[in-house]
Coordinates of N, CA, C and O in Angstrom, one line a residue:
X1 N 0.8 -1.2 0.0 CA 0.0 0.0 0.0 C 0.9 1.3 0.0 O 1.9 1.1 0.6
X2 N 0.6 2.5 -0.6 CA 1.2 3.5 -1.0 C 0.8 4.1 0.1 O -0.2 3.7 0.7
X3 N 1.8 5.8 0.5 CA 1.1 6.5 1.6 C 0.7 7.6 0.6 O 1.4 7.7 -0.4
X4 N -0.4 8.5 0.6 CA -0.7 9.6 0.2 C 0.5 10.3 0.7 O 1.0 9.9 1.7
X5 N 1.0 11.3 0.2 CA 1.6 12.5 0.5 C 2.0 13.6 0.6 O 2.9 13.8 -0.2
X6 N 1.6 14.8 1.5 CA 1.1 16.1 1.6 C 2.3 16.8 1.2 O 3.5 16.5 1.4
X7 N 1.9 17.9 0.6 CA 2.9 19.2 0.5 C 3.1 18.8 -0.9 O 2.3 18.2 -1.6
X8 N 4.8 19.5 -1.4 CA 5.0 19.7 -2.7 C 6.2 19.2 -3.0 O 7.2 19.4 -2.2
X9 N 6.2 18.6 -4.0 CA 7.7 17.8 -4.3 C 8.5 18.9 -4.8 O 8.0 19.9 -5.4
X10 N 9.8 18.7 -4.5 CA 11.0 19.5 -5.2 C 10.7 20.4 -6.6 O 10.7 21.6 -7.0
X11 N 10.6 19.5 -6.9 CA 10.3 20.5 -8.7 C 8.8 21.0 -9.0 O 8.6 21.8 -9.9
X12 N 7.9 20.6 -8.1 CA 7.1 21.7 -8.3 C 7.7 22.9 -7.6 O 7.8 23.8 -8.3
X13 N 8.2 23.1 -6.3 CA 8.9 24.1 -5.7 C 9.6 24.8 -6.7 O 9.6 26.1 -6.8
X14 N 10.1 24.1 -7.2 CA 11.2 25.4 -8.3 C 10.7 25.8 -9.2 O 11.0 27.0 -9.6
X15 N 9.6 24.8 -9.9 CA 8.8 25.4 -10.8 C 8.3 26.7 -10.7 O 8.5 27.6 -11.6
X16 N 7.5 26.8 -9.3 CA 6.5 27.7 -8.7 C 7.9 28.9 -8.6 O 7.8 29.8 -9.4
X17 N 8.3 28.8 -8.2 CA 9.9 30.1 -8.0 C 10.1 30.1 -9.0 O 9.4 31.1 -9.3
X18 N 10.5 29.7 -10.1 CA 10.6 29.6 -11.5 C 10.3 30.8 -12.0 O 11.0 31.8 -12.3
X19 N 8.7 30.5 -12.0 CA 7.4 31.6 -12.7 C 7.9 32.8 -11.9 O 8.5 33.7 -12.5
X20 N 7.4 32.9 -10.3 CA 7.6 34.0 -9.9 C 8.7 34.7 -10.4 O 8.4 35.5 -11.3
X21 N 9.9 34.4 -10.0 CA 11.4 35.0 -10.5 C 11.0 36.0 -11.9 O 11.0 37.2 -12.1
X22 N 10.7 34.6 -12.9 CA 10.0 35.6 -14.1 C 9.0 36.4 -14.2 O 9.2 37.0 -15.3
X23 N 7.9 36.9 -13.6 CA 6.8 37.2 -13.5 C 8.0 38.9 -12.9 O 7.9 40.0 -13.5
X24 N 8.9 38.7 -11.8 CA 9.4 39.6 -11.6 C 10.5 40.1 -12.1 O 11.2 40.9 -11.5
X25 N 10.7 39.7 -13.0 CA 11.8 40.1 -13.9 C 11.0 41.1 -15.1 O 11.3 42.2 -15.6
X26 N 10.0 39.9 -15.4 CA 9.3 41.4 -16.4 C 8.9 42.4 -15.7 O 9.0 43.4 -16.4
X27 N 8.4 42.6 -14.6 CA 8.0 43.9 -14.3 C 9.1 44.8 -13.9 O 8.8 46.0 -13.8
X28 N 10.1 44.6 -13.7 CA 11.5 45.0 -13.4 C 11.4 45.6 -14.8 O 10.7 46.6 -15.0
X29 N 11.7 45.2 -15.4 CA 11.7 45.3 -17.2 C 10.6 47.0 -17.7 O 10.6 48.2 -18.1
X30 N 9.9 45.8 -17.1 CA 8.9 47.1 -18.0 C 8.5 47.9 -17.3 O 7.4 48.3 -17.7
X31 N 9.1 48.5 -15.9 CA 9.1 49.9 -15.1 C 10.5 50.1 -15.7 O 10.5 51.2 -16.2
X32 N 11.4 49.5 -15.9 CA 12.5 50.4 -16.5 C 12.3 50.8 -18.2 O 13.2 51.5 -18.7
X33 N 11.6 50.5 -18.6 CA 11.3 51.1 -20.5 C 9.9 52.1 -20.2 O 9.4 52.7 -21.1
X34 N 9.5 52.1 -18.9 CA 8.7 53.6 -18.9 C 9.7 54.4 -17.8 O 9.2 55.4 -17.5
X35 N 10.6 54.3 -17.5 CA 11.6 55.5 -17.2 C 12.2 56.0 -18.0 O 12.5 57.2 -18.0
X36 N 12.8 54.9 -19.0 CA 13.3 55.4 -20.3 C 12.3 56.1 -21.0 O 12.6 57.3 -21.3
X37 N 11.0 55.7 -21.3 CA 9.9 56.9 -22.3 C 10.0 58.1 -21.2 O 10.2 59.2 -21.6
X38 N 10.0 57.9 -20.1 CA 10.0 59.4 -19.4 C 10.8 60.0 -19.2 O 10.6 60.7 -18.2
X39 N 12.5 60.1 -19.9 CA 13.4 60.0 -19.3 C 13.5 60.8 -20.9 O 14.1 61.9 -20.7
X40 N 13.2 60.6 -22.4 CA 13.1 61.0 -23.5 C 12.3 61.8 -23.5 O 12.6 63.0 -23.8
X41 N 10.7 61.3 -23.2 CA 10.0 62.7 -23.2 C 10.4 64.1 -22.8 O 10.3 65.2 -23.4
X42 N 10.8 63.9 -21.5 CA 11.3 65.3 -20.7 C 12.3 65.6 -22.1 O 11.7 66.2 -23.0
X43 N 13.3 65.3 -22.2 CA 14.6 65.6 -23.1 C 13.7 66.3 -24.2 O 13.7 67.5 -24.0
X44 N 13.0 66.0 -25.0 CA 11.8 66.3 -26.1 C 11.6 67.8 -25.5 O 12.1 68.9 -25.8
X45 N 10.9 67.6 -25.0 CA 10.3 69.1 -24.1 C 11.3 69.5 -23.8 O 11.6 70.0 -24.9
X46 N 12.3 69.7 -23.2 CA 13.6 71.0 -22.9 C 14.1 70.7 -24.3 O 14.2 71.9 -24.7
X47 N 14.4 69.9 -25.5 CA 14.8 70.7 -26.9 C 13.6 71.8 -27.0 O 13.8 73.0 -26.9
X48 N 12.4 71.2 -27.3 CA 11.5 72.5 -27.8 C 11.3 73.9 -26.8 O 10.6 74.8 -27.2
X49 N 11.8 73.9 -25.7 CA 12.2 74.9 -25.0 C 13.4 75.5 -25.2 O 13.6 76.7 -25.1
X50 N 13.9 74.9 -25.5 CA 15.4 75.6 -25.9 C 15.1 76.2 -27.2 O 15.2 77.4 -27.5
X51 N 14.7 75.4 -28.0 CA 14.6 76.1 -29.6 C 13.6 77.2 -29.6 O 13.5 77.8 -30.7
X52 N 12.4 77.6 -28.1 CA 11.7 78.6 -28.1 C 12.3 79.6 -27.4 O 12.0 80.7 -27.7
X53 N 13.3 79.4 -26.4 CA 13.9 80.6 -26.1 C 15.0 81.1 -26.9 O 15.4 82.3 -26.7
X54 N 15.8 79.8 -28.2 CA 16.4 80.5 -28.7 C 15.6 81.5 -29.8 O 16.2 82.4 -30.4
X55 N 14.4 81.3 -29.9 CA 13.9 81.6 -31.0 C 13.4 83.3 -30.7 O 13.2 84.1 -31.5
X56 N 13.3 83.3 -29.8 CA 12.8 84.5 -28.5 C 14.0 85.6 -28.5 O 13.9 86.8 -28.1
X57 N 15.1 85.0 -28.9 CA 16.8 85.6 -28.5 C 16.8 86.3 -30.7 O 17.1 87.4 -31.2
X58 N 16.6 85.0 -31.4 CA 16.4 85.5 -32.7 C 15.5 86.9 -33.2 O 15.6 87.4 -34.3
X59 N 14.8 87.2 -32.2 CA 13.1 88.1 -32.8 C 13.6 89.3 -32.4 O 12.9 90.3 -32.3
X60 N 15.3 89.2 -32.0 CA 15.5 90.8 -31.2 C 15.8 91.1 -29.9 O 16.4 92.2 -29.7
X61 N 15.3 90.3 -28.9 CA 15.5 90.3 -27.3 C 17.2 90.3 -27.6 O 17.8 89.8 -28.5
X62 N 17.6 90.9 -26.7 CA 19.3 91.3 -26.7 C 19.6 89.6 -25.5 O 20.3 88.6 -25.7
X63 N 18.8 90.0 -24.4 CA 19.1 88.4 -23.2 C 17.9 87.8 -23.1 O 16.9 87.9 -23.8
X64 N 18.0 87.1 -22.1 CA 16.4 86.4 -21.7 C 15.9 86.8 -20.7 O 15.3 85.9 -20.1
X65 N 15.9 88.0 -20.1 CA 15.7 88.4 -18.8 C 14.1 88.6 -19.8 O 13.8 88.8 -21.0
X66 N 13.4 88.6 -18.5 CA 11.6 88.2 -18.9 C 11.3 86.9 -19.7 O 10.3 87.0 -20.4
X67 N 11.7 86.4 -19.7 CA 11.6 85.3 -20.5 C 10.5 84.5 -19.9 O 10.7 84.3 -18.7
X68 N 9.3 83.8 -20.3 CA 8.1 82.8 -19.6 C 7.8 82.2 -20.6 O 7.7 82.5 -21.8
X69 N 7.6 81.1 -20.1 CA 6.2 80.0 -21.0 C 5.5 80.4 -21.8 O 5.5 80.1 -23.0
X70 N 4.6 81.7 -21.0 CA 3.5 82.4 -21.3 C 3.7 83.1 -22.5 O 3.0 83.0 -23.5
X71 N 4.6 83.6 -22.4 CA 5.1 84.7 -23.5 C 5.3 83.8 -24.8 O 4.9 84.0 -26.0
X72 N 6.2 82.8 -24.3 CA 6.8 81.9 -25.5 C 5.3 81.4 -26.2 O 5.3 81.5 -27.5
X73 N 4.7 81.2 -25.9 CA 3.0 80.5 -26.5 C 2.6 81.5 -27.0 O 2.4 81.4 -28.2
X74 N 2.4 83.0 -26.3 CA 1.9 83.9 -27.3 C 2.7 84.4 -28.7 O 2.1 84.3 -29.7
X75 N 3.9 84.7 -28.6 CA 4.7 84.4 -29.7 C 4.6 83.6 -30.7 O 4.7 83.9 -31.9
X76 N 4.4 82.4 -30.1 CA 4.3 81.4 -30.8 C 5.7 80.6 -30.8 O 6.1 80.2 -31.9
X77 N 6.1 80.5 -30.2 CA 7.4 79.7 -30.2 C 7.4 78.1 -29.4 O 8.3 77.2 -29.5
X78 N 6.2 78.0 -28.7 CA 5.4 77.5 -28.2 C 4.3 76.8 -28.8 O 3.9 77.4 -29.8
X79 N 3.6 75.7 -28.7 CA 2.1 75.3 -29.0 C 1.5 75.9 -28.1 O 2.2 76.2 -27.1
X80 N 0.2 76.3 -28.0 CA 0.0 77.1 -27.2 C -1.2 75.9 -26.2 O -2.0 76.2 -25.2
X81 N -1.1 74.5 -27.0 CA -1.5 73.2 -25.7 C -0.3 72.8 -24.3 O -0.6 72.1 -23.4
X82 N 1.2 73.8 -24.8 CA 2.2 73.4 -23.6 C 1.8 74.1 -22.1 O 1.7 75.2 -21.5
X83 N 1.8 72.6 -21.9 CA 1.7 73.3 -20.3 C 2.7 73.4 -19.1 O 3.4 72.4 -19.0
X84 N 2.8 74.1 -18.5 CA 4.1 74.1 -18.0 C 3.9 73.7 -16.7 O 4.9 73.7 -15.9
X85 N 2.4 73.3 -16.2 CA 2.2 73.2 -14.8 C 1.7 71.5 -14.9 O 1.0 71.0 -15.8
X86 N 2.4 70.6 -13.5 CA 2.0 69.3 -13.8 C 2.2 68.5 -14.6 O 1.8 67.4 -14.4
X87 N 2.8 68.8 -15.8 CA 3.1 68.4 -17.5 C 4.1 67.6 -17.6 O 3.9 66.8 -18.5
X88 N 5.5 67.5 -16.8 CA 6.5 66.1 -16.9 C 5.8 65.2 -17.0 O 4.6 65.1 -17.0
X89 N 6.8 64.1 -17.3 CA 6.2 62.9 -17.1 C 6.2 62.5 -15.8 O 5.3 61.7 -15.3
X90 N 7.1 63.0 -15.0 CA 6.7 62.5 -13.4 C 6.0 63.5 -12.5 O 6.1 63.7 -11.3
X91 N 5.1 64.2 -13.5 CA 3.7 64.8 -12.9 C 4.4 66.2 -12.1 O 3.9 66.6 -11.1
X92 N 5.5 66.9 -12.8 CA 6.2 68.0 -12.0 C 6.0 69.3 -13.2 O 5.5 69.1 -14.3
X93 N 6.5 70.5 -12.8 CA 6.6 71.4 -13.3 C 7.4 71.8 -14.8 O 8.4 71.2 -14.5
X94 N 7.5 72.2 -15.5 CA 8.8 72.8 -16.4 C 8.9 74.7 -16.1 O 7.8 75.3 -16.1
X95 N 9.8 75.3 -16.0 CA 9.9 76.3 -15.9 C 11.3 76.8 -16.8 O 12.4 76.2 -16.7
X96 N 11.2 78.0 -17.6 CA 12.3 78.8 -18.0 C 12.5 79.9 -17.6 O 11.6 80.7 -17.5
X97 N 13.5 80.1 -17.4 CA 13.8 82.2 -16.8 C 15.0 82.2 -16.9 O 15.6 81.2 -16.8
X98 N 15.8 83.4 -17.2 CA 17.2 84.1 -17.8 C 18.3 83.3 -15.8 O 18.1 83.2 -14.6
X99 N 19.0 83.0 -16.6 CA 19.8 82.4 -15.8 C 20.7 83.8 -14.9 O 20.6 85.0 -15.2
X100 N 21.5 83.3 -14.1 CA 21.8 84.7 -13.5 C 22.8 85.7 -14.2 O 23.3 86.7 -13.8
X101 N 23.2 84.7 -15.8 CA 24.0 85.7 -16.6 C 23.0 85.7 -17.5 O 22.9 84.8 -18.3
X102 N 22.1 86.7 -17.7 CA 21.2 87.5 -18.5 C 21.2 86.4 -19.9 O 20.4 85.5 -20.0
X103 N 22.5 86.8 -21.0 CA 22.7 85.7 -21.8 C 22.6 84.1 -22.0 O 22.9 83.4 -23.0
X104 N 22.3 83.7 -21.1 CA 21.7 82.5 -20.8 C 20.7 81.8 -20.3 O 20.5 82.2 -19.2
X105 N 20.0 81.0 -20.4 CA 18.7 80.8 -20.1 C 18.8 78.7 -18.9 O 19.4 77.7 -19.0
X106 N 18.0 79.2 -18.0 CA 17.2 78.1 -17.0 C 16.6 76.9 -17.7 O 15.4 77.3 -17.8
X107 N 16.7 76.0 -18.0 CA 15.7 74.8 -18.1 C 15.2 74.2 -16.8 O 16.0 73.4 -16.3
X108 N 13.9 74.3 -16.1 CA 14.1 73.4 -15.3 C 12.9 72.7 -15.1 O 11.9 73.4 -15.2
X109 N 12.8 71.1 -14.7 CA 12.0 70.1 -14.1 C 11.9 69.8 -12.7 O 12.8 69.4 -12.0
X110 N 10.3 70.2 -12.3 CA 10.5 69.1 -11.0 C 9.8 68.3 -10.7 O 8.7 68.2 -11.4
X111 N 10.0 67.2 -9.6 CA 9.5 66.4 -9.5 C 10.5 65.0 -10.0 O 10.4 63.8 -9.7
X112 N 11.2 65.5 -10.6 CA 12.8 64.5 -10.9 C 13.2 63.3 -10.2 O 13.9 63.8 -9.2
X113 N 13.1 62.3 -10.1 CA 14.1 61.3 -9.5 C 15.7 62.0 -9.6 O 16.1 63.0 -10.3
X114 N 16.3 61.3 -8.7 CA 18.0 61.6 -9.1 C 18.6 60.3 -9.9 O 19.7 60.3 -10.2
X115 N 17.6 59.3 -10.1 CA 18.5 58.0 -11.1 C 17.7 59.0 -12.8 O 18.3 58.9 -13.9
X116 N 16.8 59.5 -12.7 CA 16.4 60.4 -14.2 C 16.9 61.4 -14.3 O 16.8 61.8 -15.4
X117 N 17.6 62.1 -13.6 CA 18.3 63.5 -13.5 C 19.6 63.3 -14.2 O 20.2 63.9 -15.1
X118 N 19.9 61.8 -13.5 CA 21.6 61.6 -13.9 C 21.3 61.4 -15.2 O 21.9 62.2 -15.9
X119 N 20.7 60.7 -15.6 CA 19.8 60.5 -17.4 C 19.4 61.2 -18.0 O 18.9 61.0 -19.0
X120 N 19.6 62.2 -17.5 CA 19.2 63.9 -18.3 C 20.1 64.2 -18.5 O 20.3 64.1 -19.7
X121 N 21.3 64.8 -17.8 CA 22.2 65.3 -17.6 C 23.4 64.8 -18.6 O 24.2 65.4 -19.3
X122 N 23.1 63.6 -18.5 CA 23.7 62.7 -19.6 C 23.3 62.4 -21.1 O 23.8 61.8 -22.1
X123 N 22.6 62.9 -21.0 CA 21.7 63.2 -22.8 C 21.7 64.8 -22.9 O 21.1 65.4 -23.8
X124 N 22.3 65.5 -21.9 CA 22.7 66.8 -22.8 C 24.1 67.6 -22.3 O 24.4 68.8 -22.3
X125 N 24.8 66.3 -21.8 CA 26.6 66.9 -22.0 C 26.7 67.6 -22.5 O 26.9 68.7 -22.0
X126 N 26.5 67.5 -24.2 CA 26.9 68.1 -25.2 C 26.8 69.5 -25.4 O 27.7 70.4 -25.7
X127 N 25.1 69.6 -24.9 CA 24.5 71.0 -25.5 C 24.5 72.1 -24.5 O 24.8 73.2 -25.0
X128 N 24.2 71.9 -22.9 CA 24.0 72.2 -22.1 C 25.6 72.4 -21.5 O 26.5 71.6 -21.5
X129 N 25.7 74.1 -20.7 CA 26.2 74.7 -20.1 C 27.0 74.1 -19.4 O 28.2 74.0 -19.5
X130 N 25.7 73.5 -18.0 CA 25.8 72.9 -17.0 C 24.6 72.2 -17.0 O 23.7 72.4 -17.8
X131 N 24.6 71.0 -16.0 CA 22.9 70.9 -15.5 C 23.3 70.6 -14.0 O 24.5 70.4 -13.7
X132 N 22.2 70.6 -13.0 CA 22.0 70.5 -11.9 C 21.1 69.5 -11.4 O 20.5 68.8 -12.2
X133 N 20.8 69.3 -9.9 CA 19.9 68.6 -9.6 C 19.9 68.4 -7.8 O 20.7 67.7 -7.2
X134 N 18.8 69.4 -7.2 CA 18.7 69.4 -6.0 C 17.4 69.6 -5.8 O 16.8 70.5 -6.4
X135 N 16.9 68.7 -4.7 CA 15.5 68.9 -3.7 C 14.3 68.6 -5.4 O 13.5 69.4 -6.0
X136 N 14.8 67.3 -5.8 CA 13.8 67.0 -6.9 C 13.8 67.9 -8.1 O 12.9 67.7 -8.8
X137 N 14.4 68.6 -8.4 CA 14.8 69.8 -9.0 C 15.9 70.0 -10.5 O 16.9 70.5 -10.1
X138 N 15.8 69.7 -11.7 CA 16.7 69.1 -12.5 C 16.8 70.8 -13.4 O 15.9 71.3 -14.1
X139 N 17.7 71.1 -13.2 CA 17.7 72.2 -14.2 C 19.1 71.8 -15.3 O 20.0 71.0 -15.0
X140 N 18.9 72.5 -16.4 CA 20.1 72.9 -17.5 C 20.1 74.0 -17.6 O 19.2 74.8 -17.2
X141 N 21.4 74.4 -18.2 CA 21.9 76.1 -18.3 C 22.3 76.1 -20.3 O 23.0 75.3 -20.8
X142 N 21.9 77.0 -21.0 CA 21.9 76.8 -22.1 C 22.5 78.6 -22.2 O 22.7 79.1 -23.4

């Protein structure tokens, strides 16, 4: 006579961990390919900010001192659907204003991670001044 016997044999065990393991590996996965789209998006939006305050610097303004959103949309340098309030992808702010050398202009995001910041910062070595990042706070200097 055979005994019935309770619980779970070895390879169902690893099976069952198996799945899990994977189950959390894709979601690992696919929170990090929406930091990446939100990590581009932002980048997206400070080019077309940059190319409206340069465009703002082209129409005659000597610096950026006055420089706003507001202004940029009426202009038209802007869509005038950009919003500058709540509008990141991590549900934060964008703001532009003349940096403290008049000839230069502010990019800034908040609401930033500091692992997205460094990912910003790093997608515009090139172009950008400087960039920064304190108290959630990601700015570039152009």
């Amino acid at each position: 006579m055979m005994k019935s016997k309770k619980g779970f044999t070895l390879i169902e065990l690893v099976l069952v961990i198996s799945i899990v393991a994977l189950l959390l590996m894709a979601i690992g996965l696919t929170s990090g390919v929406k930091e990446n789209a939100r990590v581009h998006a932002a980048a997206e939006s400070v080019k077309s900010l940059r190319t409206a305050a340069e465009s703002y610097i082209a129409a005659g303004n000597m610096t950026y001192t006055g420089i706003a959103i507001a202004g940029l949309q009426t202009a038209g340098y802007l869509p005038a659907g950009f919003s500058a309030t709540g509008s990141n992808p991590w549900g934060g702010n964008y703001s532009i204003a003349a940096d403290s050398d008049p000839n230069k202009v502010d990019i800034s995001l908040t609401g930033v991670s500091t692992t997205a910041s460094a990912r910003l910062s790093s997608l515009f070595t090139n172009s950008a001044s400087a960039t920064s990042y304190a108290s959630d706070t990601w700015t570039a200097i152009f």
